[in-house]
PDB file of C-alpha atoms in Angstrom:
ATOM      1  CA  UNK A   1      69.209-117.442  77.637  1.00 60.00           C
ATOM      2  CA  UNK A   2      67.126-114.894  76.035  1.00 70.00           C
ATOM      3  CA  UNK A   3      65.527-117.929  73.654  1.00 79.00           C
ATOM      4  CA  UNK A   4      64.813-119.807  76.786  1.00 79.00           C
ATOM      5  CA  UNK A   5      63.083-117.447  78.471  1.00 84.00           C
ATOM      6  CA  UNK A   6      60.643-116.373  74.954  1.00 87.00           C
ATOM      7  CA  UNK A   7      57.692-118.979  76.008  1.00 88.00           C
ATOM      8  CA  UNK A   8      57.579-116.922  79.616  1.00 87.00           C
ATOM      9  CA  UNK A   9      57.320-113.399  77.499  1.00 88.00           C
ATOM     10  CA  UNK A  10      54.742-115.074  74.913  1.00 90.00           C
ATOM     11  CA  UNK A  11      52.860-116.112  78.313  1.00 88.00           C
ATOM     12  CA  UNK A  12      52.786-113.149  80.120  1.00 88.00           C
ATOM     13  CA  UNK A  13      51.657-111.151  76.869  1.00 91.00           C
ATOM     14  CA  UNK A  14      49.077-113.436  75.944  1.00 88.00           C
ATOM     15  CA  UNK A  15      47.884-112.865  80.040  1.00 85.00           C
ATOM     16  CA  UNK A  16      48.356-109.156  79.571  1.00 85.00           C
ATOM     17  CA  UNK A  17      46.215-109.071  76.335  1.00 85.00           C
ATOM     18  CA  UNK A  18      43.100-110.921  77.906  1.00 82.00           C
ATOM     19  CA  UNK A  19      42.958-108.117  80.132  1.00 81.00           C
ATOM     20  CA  UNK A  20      41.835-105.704  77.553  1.00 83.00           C
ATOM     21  CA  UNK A  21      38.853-105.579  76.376  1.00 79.00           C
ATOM     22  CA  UNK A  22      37.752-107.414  72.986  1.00 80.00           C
ATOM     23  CA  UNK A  23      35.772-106.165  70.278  1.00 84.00           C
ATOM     24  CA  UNK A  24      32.626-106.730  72.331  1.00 83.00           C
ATOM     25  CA  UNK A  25      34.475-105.084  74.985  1.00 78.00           C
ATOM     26  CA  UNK A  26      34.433-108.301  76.831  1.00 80.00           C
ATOM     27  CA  UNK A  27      37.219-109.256  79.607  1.00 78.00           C
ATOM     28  CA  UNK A  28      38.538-112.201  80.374  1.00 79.00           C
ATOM     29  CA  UNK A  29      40.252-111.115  83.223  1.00 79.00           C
ATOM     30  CA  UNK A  30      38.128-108.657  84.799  1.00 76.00           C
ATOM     31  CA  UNK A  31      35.630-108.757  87.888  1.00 76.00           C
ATOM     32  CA  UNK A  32      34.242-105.893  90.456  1.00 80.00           C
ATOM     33  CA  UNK A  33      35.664-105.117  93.682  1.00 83.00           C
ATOM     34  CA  UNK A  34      38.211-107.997  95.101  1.00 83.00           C
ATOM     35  CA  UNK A  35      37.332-110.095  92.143  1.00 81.00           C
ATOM     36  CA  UNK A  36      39.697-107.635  89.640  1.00 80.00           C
ATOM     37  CA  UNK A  37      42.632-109.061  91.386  1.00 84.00           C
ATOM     38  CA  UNK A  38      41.857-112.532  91.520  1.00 83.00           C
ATOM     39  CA  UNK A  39      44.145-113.534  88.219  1.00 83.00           C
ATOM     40  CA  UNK A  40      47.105-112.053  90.427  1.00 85.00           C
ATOM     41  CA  UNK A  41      47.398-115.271  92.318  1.00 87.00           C
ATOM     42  CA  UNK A  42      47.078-117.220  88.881  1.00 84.00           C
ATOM     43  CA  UNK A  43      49.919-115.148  87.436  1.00 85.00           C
ATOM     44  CA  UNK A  44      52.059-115.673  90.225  1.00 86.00           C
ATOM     45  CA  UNK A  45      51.626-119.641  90.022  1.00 88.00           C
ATOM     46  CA  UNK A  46      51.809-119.476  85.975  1.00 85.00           C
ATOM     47  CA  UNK A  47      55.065-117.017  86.119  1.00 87.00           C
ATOM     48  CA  UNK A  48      57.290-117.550  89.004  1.00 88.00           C
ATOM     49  CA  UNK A  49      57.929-121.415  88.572  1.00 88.00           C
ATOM     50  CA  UNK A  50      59.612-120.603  85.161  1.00 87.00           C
ATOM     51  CA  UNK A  51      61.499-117.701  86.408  1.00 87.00           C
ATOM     52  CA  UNK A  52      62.662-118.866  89.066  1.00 88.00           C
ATOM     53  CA  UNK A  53      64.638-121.915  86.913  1.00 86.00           C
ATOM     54  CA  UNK A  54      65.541-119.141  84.554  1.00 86.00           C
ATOM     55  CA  UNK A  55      66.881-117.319  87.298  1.00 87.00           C
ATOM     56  CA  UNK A  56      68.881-120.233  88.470  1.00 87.00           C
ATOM     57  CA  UNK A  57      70.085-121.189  84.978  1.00 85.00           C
ATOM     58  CA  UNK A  58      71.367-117.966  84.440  1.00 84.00           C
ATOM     59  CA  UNK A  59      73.494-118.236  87.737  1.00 84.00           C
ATOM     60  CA  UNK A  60      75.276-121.273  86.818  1.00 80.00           C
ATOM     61  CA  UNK A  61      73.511-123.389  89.124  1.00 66.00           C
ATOM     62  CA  UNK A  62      72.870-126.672  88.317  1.00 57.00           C
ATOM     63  CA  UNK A  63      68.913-127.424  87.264  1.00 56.00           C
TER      64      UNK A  63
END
């Protein structure tokens, strides 16, 4: 299970690391005010469609 669930890590890494600034201390995810949490909702539909079959693989359910 933990090999199946290595492209989700990668993923949420690779989102985590565009949040820091670059060598130009540019963002990729960044924004003032409400528009700083605007890559929450992207997250959420990136992340939770692959957990949530991980999750149910790891039960026993059938996929």
């Amino acid at each position: 299970m933990r090999v199946a669930a290595l492209p989700l890590w990668t993923w949420l890494a690779t989102v985590l690391a565009l949040t820091f600034g670059g060598p130009g201390n540019d963002l990729v995810f960044g924004g003032a005010g409400v528009m700083g949490y605007a890559v929450l909702p992207f997250i959420a539909v990136g992340a939770l469609p692959a957990a949530a079959l991980l999750r149910r693989a790891a039960r026993g359910s059938a996929v």
